[in-house]
Tab-separated table of C-alpha atoms in Angstrom:
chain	number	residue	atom	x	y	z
A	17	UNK	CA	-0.764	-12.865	17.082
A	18	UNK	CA	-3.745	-14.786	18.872
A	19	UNK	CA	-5.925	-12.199	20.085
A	20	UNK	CA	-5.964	-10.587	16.396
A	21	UNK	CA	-5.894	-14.251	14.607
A	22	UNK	CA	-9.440	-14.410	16.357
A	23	UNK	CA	-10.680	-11.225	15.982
A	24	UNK	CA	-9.662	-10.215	12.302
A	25	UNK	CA	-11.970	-9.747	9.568
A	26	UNK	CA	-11.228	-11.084	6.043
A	27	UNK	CA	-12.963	-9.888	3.116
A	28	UNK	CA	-12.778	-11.814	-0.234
A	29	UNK	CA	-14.043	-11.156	-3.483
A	30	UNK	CA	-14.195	-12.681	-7.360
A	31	UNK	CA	-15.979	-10.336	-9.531
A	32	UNK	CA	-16.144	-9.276	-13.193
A	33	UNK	CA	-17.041	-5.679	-12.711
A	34	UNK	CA	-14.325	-3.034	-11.865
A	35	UNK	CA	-13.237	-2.839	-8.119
A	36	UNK	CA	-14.057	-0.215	-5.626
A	37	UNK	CA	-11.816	0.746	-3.869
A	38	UNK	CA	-13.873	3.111	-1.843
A	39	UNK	CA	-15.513	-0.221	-0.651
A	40	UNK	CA	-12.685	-1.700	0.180
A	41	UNK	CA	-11.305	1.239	2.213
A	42	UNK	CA	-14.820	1.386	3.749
A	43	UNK	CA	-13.876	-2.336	5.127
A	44	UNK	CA	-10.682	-1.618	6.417
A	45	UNK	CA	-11.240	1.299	8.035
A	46	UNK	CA	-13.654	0.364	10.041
A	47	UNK	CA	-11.006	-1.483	11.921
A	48	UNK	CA	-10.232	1.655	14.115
A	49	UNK	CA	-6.762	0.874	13.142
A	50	UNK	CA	-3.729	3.170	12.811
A	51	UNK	CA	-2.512	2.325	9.253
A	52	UNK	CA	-4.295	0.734	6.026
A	53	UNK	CA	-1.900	-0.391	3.506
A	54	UNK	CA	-3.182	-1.103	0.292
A	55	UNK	CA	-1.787	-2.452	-3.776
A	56	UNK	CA	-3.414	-2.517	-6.650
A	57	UNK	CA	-2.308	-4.606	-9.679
A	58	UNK	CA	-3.309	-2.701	-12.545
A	59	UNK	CA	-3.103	-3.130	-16.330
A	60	UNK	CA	0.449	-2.039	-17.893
A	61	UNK	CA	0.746	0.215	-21.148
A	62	UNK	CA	3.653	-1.071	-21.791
A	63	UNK	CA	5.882	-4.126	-21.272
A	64	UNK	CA	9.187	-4.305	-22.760
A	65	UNK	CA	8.726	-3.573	-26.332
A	66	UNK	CA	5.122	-4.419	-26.171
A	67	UNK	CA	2.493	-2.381	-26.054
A	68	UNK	CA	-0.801	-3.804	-24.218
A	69	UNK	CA	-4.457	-2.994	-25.342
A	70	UNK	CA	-6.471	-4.405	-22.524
A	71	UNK	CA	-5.592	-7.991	-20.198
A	72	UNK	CA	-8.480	-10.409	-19.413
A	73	UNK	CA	-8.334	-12.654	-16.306
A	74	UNK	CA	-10.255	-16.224	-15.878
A	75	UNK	CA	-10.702	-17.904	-12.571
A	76	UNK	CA	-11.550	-21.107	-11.369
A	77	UNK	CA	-13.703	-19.149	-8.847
A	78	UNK	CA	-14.748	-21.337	-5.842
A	79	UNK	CA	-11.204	-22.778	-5.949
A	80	UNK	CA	-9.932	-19.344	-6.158
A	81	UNK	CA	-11.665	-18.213	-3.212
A	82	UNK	CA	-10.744	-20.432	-0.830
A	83	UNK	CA	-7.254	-20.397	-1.758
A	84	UNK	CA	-7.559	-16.048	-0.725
A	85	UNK	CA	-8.842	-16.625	2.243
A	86	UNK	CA	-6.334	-19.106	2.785
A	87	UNK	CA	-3.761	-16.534	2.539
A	88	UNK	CA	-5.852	-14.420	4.812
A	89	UNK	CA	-5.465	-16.279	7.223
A	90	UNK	CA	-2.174	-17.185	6.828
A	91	UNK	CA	-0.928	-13.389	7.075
A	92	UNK	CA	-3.384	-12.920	10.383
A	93	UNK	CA	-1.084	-15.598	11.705
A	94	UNK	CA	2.061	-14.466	10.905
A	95	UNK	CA	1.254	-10.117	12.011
A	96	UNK	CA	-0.912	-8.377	13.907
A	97	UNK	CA	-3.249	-7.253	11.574
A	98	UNK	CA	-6.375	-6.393	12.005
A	99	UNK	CA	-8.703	-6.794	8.783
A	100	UNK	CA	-7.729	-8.095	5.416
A	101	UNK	CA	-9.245	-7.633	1.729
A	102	UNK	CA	-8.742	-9.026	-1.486
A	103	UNK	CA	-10.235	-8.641	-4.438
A	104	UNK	CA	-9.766	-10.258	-8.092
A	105	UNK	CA	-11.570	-8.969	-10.852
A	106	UNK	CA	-12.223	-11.314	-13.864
A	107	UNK	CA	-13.181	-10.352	-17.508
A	108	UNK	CA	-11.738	-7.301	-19.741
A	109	UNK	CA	-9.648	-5.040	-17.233
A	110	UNK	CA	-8.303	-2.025	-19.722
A	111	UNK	CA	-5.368	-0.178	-19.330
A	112	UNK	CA	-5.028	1.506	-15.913
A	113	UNK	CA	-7.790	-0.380	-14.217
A	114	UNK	CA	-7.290	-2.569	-11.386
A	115	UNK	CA	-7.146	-6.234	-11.870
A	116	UNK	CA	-6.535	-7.114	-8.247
A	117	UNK	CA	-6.918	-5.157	-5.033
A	118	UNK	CA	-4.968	-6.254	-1.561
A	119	UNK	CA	-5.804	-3.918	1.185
A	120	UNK	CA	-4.322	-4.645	5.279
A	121	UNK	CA	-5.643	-3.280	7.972
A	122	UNK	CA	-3.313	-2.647	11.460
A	123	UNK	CA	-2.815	-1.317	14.426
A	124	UNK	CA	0.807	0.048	13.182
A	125	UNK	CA	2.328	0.031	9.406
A	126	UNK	CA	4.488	-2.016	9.743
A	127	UNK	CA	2.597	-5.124	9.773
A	128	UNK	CA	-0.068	-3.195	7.261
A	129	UNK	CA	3.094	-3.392	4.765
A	130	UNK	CA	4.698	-6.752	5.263
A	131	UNK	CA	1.264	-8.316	5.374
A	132	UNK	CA	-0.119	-6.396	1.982
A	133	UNK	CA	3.295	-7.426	0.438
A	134	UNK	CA	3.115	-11.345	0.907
A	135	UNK	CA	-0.759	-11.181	0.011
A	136	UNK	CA	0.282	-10.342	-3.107
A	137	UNK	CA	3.388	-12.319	-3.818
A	138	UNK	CA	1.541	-15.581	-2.445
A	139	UNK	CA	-1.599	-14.828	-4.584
A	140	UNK	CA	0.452	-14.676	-7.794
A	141	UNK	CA	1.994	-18.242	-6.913
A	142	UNK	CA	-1.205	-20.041	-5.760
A	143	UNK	CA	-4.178	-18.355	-6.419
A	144	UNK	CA	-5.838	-19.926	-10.019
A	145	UNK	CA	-6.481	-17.085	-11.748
A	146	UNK	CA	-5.260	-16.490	-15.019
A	147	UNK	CA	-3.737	-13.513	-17.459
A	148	UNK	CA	-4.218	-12.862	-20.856
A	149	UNK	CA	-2.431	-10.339	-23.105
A	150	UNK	CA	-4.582	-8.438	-25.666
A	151	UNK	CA	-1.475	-6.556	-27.450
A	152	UNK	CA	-2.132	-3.490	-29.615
A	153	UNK	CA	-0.939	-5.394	-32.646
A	154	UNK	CA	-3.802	-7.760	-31.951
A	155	UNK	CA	-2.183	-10.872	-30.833
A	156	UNK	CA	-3.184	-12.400	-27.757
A	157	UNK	CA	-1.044	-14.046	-24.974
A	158	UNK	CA	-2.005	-16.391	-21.823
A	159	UNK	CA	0.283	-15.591	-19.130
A	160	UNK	CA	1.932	-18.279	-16.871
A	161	UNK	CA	4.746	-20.424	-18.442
A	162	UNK	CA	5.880	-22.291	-15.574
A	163	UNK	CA	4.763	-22.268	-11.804
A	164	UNK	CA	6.805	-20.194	-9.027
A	165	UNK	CA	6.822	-22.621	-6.272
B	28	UNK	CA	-17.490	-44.517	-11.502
B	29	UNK	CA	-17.324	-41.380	-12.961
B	30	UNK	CA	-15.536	-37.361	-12.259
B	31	UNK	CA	-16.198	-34.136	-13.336
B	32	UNK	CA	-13.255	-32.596	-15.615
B	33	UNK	CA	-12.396	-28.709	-15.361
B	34	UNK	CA	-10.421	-26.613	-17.476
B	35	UNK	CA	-9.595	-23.083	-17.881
B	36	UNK	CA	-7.739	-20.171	-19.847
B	37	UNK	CA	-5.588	-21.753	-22.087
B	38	UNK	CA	-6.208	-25.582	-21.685
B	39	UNK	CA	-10.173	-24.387	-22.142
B	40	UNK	CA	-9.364	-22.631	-25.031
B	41	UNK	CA	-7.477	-25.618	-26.720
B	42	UNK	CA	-10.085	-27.791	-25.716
B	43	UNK	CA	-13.182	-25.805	-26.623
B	44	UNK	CA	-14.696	-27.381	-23.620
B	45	UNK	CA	-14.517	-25.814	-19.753
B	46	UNK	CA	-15.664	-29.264	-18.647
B	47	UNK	CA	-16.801	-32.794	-19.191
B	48	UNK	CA	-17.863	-35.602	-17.818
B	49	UNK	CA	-15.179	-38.715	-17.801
B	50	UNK	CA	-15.841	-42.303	-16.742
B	51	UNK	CA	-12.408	-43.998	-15.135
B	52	UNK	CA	-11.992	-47.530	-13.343
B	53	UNK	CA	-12.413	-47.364	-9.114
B	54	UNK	CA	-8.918	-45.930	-7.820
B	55	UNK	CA	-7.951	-44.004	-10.394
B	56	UNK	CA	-5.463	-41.505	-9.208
B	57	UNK	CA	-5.330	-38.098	-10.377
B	58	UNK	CA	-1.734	-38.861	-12.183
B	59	UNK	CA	-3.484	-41.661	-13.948
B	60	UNK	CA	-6.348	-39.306	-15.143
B	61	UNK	CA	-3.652	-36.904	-16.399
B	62	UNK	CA	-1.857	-39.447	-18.401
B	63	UNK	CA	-5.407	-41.233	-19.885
B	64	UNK	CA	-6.148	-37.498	-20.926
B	65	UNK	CA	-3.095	-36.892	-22.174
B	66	UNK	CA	-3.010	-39.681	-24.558
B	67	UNK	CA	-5.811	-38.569	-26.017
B	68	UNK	CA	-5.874	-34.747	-26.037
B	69	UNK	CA	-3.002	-33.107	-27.862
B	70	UNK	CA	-3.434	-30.003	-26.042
B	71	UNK	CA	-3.388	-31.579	-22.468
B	72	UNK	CA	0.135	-33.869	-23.633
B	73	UNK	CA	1.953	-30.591	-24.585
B	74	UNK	CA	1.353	-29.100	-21.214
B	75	UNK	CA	1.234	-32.438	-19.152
B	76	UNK	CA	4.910	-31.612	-17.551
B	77	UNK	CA	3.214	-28.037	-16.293
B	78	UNK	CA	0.027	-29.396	-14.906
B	79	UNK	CA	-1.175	-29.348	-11.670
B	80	UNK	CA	-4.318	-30.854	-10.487
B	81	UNK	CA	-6.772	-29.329	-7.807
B	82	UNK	CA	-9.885	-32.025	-6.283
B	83	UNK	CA	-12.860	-30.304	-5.470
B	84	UNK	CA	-10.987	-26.948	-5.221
B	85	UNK	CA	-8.101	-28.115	-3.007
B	86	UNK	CA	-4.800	-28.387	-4.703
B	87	UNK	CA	-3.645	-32.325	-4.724
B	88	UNK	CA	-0.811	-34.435	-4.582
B	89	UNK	CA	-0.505	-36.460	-8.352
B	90	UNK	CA	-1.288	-39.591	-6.860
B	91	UNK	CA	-3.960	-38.642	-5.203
B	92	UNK	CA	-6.919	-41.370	-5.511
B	93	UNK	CA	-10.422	-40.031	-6.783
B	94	UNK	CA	-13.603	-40.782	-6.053
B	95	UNK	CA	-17.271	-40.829	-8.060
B	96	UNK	CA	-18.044	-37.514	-8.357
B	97	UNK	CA	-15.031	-35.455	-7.815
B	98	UNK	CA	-14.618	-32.338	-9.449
B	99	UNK	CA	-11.061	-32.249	-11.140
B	100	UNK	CA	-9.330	-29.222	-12.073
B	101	UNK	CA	-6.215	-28.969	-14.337
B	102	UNK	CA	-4.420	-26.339	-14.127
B	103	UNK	CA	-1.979	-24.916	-15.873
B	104	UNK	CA	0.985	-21.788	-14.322
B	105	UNK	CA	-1.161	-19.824	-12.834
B	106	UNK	CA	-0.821	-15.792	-13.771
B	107	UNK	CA	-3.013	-13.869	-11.532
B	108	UNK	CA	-2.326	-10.635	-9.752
C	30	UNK	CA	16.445	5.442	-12.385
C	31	UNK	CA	17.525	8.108	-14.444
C	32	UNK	CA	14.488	7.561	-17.113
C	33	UNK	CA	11.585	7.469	-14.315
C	34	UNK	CA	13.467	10.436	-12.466
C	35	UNK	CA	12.826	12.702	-15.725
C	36	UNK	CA	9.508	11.561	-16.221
C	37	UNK	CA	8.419	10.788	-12.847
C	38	UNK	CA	5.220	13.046	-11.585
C	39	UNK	CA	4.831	14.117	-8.037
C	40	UNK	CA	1.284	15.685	-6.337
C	41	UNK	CA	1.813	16.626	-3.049
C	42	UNK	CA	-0.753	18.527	-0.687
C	43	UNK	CA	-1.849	20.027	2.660
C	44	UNK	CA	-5.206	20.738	3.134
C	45	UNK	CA	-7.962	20.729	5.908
C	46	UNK	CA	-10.593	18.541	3.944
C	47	UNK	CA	-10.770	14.988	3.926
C	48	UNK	CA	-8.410	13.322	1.991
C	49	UNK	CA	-9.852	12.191	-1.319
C	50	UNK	CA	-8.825	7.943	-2.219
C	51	UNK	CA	-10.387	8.159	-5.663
C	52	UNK	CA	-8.181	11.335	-6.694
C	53	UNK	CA	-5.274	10.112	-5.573
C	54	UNK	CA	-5.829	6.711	-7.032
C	55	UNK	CA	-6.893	8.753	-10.309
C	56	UNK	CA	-3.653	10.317	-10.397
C	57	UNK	CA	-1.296	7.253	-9.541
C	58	UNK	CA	-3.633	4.996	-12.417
C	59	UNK	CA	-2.700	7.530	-15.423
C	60	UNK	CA	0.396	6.334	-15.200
C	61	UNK	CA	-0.677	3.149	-16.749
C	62	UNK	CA	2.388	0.771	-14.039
C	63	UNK	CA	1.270	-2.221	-13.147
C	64	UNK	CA	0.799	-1.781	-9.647
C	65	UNK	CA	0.374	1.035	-7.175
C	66	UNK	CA	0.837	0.916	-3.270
C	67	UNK	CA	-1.586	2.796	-1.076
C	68	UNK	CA	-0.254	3.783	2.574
C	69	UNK	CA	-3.278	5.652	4.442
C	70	UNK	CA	-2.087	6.465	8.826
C	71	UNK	CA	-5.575	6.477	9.875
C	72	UNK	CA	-6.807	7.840	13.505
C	73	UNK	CA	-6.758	5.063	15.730
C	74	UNK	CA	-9.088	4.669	18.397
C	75	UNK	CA	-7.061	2.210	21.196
C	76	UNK	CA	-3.786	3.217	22.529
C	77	UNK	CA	-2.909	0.895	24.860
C	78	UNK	CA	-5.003	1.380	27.468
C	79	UNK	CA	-6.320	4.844	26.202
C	80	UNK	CA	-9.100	5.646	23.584
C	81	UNK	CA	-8.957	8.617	21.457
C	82	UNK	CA	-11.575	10.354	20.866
C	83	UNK	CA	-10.113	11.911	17.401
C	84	UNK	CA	-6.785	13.935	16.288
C	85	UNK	CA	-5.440	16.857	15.322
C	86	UNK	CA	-3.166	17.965	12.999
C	87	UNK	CA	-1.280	21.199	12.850
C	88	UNK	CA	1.412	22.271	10.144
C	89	UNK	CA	4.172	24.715	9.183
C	90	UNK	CA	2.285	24.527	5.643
C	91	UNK	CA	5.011	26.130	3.099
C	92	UNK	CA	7.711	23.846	4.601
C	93	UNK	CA	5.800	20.698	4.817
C	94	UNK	CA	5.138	21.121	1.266
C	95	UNK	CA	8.407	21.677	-0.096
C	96	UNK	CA	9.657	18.884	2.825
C	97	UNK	CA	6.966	16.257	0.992
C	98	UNK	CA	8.921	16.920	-2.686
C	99	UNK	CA	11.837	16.402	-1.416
C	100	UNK	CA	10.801	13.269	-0.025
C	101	UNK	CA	9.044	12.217	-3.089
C	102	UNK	CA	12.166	13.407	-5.649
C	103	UNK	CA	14.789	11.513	-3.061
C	104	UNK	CA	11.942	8.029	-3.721
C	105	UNK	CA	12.347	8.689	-7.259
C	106	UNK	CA	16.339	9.003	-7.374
C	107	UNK	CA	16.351	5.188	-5.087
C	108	UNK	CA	13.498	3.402	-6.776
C	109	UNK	CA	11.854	3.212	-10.248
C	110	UNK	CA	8.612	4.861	-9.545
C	111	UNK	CA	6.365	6.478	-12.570
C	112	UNK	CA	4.210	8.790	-9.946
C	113	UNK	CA	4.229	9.677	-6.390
C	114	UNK	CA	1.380	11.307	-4.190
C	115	UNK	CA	1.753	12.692	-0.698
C	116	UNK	CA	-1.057	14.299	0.896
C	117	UNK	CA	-1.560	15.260	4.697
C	118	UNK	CA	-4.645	16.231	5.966
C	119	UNK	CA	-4.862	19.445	9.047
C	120	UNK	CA	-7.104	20.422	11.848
C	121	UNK	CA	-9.438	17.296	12.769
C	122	UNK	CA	-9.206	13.887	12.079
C	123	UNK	CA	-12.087	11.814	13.657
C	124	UNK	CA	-11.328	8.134	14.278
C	125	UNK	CA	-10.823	5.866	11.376
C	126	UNK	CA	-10.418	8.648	8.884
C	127	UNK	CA	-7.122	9.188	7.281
C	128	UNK	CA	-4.828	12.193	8.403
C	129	UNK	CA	-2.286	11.145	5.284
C	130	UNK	CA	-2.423	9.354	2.095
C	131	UNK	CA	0.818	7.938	0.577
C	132	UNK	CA	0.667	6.535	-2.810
C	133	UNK	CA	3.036	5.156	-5.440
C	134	UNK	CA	2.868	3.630	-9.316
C	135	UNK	CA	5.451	2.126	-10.686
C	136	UNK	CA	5.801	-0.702	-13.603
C	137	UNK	CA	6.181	-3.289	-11.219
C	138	UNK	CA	5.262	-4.021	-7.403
C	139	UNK	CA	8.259	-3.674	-5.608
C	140	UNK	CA	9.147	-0.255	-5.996
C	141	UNK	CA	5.902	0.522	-5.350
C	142	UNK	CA	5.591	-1.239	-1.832
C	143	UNK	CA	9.542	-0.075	-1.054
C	144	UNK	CA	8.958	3.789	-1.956
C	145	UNK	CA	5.694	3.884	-0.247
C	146	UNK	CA	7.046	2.766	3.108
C	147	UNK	CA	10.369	4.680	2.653
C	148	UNK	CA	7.900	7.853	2.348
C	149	UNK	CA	5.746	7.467	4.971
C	150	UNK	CA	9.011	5.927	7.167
C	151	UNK	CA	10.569	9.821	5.962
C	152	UNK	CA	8.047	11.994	7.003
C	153	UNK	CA	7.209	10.834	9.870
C	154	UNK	CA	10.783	11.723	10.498
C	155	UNK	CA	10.919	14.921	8.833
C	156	UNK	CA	7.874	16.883	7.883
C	157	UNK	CA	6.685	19.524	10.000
C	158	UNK	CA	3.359	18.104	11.200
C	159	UNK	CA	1.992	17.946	14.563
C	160	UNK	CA	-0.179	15.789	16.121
C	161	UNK	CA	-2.657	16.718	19.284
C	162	UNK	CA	-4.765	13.337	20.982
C	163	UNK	CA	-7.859	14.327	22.013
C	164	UNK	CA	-8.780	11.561	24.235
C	165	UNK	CA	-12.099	10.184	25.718
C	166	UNK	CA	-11.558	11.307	29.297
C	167	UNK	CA	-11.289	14.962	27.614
C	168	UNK	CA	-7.649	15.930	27.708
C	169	UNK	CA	-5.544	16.986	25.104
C	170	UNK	CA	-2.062	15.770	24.356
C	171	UNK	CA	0.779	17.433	21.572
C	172	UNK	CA	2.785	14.127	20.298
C	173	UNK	CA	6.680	14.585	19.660
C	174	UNK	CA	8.801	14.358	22.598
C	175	UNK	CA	12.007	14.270	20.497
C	176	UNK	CA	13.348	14.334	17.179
C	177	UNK	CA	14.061	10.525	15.537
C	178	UNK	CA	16.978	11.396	14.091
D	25	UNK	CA	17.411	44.061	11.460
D	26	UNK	CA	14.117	41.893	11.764
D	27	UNK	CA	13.039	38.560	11.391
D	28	UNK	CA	9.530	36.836	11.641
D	29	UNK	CA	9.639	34.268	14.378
D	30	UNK	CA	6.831	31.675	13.356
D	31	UNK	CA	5.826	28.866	16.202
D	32	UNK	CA	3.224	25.580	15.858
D	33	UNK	CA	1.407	23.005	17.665
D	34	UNK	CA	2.418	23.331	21.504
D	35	UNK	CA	4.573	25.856	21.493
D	36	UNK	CA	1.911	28.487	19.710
D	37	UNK	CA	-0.023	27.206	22.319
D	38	UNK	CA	2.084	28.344	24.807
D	39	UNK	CA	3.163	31.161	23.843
D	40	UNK	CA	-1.055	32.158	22.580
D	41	UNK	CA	0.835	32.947	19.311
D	42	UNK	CA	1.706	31.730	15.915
D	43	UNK	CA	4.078	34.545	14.818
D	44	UNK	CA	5.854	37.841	15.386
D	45	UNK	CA	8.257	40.061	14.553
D	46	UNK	CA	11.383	40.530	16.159
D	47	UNK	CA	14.314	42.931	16.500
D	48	UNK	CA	18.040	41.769	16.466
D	49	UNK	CA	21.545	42.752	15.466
D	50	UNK	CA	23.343	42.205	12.371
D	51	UNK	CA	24.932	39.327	12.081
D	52	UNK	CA	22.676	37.271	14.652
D	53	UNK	CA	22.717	33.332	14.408
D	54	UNK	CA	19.821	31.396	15.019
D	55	UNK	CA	21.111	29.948	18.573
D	56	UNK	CA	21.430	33.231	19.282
D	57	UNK	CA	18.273	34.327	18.420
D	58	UNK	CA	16.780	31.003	20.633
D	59	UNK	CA	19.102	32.042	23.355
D	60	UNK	CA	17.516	35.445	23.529
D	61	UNK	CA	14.407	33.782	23.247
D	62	UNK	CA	14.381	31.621	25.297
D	63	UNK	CA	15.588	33.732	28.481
D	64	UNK	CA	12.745	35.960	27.651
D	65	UNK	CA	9.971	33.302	27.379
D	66	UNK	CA	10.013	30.102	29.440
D	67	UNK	CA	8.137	27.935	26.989
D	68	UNK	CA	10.650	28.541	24.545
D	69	UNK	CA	13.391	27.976	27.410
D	70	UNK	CA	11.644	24.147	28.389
D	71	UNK	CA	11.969	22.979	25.154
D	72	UNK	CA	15.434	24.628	24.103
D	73	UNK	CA	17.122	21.573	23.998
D	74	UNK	CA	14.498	19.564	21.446
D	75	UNK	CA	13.893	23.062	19.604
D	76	UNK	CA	14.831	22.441	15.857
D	77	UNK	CA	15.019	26.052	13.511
D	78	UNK	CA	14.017	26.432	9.758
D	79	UNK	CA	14.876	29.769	8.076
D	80	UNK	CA	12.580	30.319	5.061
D	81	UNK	CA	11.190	26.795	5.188
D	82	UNK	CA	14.728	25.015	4.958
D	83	UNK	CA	16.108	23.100	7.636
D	84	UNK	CA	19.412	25.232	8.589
D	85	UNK	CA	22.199	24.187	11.342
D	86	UNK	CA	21.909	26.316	14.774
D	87	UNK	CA	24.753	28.902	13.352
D	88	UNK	CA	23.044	29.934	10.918
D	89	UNK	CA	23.491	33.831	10.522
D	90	UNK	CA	20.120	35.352	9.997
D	91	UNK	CA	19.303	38.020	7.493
D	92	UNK	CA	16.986	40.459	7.357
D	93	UNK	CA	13.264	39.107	6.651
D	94	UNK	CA	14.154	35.982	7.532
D	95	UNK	CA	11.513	33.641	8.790
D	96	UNK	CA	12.180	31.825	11.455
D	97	UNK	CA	10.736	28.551	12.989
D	98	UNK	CA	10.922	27.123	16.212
D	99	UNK	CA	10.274	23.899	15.860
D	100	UNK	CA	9.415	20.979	18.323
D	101	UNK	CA	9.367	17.271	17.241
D	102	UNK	CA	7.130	16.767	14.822
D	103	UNK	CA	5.214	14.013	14.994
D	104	UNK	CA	2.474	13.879	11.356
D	105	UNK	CA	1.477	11.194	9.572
């Protein structure tokens, strides 16, 4: 994993308006690479029983960043990728819209997939950013009632 | 000496603040912070068993000492993603 | 599975022009899931030791087509997935740009990440789609020497 | 009878063709249609063993008894994505 620890690119990003994800495709493929894996965590309709108007998200941003690229780096080390993006958006995201976008950048899928995968589990454990539910009734709801790890 | 106080989402909701200014004794640790605040702050005592504390955006051990000017974040579960 | 197989939406396509990000990601977001995974196999420009100069793609269209929904109604049956989209691109695919787009939404993440990879894993296996390397030093090369399975 | 033999990627290379029509007795199998084939054209006899068939865009086993119209592909390894 050496040669593409030192050479791989990381983009991060904290932003409150909506993410583009031609950008971030722009990024990644300029890698040259054979396969760009990419999630987006997008606002749910519906949970359960609930129904969800809109979630808004609050950072504490220069922690926030650090602890991405932290994970950035962290995933170079552990598979040969080649570039890495994330991107959090804070503020109002509506229904449908993405709230967070992880994109990977390798050589071969595989790593693309595995890498993409633990970007976003790991962000959701250590990343400060928080969730908050606007439900259609009205209500509203932080997320987070207990920490993962 | 004194250390910069951060909150957010919920906390900074129940607080009405996102952060303050607090004067503590030299070698204060970040545990001790937590409980002075806590005795004081409803809000902060009700999630004192959740919170986590971050020192000039790296995330920190409880008894971790502080020094004049360090920005301390408390942070509740986080829910990103 | 049974609820997200009756409901479930598949788009699948063949076609010479670039592959568009933003309609696919258009489609997969009106589901209103919480998170979609994005597979694009991208021309890569090192090989080993070789450098290609770009691919290209050939297909028996009508079978690929129908080969592609069955993929994406088998993802359905093993994961709960809300939408799937499968799109292979033809003819030339210059370095960097993406010869097929894989995307899944579902309600939650790992579906998402596990149908995606199953699909691309698939029809890579069984779509008929051929791949020529066109590389620097000018010669041509048809990839498939035998079937995976 | 006929069937429509359809042929991609190298092997329409090969053969400078993508399709044509051929004539063969009732009850005819696709091996047997490859076997006659393949003695005829050696492209088609190189890659025999690796050749794969699809009758009207299905997948079908090499016994497959052809009917008439049937399209047939020869098909090598694919290798998309």
């Amino acid at each position: 994993m050496l040669d593409s620890r030192q050479s791989m690119e990381i983009k991060v990003d904290i932003q409150a308006a909506p993410l583009s994800l031609d950008e971030l495709w722009a990024f990644l493929a300029a890698a040259e690479g054979g396969g760009i894996a990419i999630f987006g965590g997008t606002t749910r309709r519906i949970t359960g029983e609930r129904v969800t108007e809109q979630l808004s998200y609050e950072a504490h941003e220069s922690m926030a960043r650090r602890e991405m690229e932290k994970l950035a780096v962290k995933a170079g080390e552990q598979w040969d990728v080649l570039r890495i993006g994330l991107i959090h958006r804070t503020g109002i995201v509506p229904v449908s819209e993405a709230s967070v976008l992880i994109g990977v950048a390798s050589a071969h899928r595989g790593p693309a997939f595995e890498a993409a995968r633990f970007l976003i589990d790991e962000l959701k454990v250590s990343v400060p950013v928080w969730k908050k539910e606007h439900f259609a009734d009205g209500t509203t709801e932080w997320q987070g009632d207990d920490w993962v790890r | 000496m004194t250390v910069i106080v951060n909150v957010f989402a919920r906390l900074r909701e129940q607080l009405g603040t996102s952060a303050w200014t607090e004067s503590v004794p030299e070698g204060t640790t970040s545990r001790q912070l937590v409980k002075v605040l806590s005795e004081r702050e409803a809000a902060i005592s009700e999630l004192e068993n959740v919170l986590r504390v971050a020192v000039n955006d790296e995330w920190v051990q409880k008894d971790r000492i502080l020094e004049d000017g360090d920005e301390v974040a408390l942070l509740t579960p986080v829910s990103g993603g």
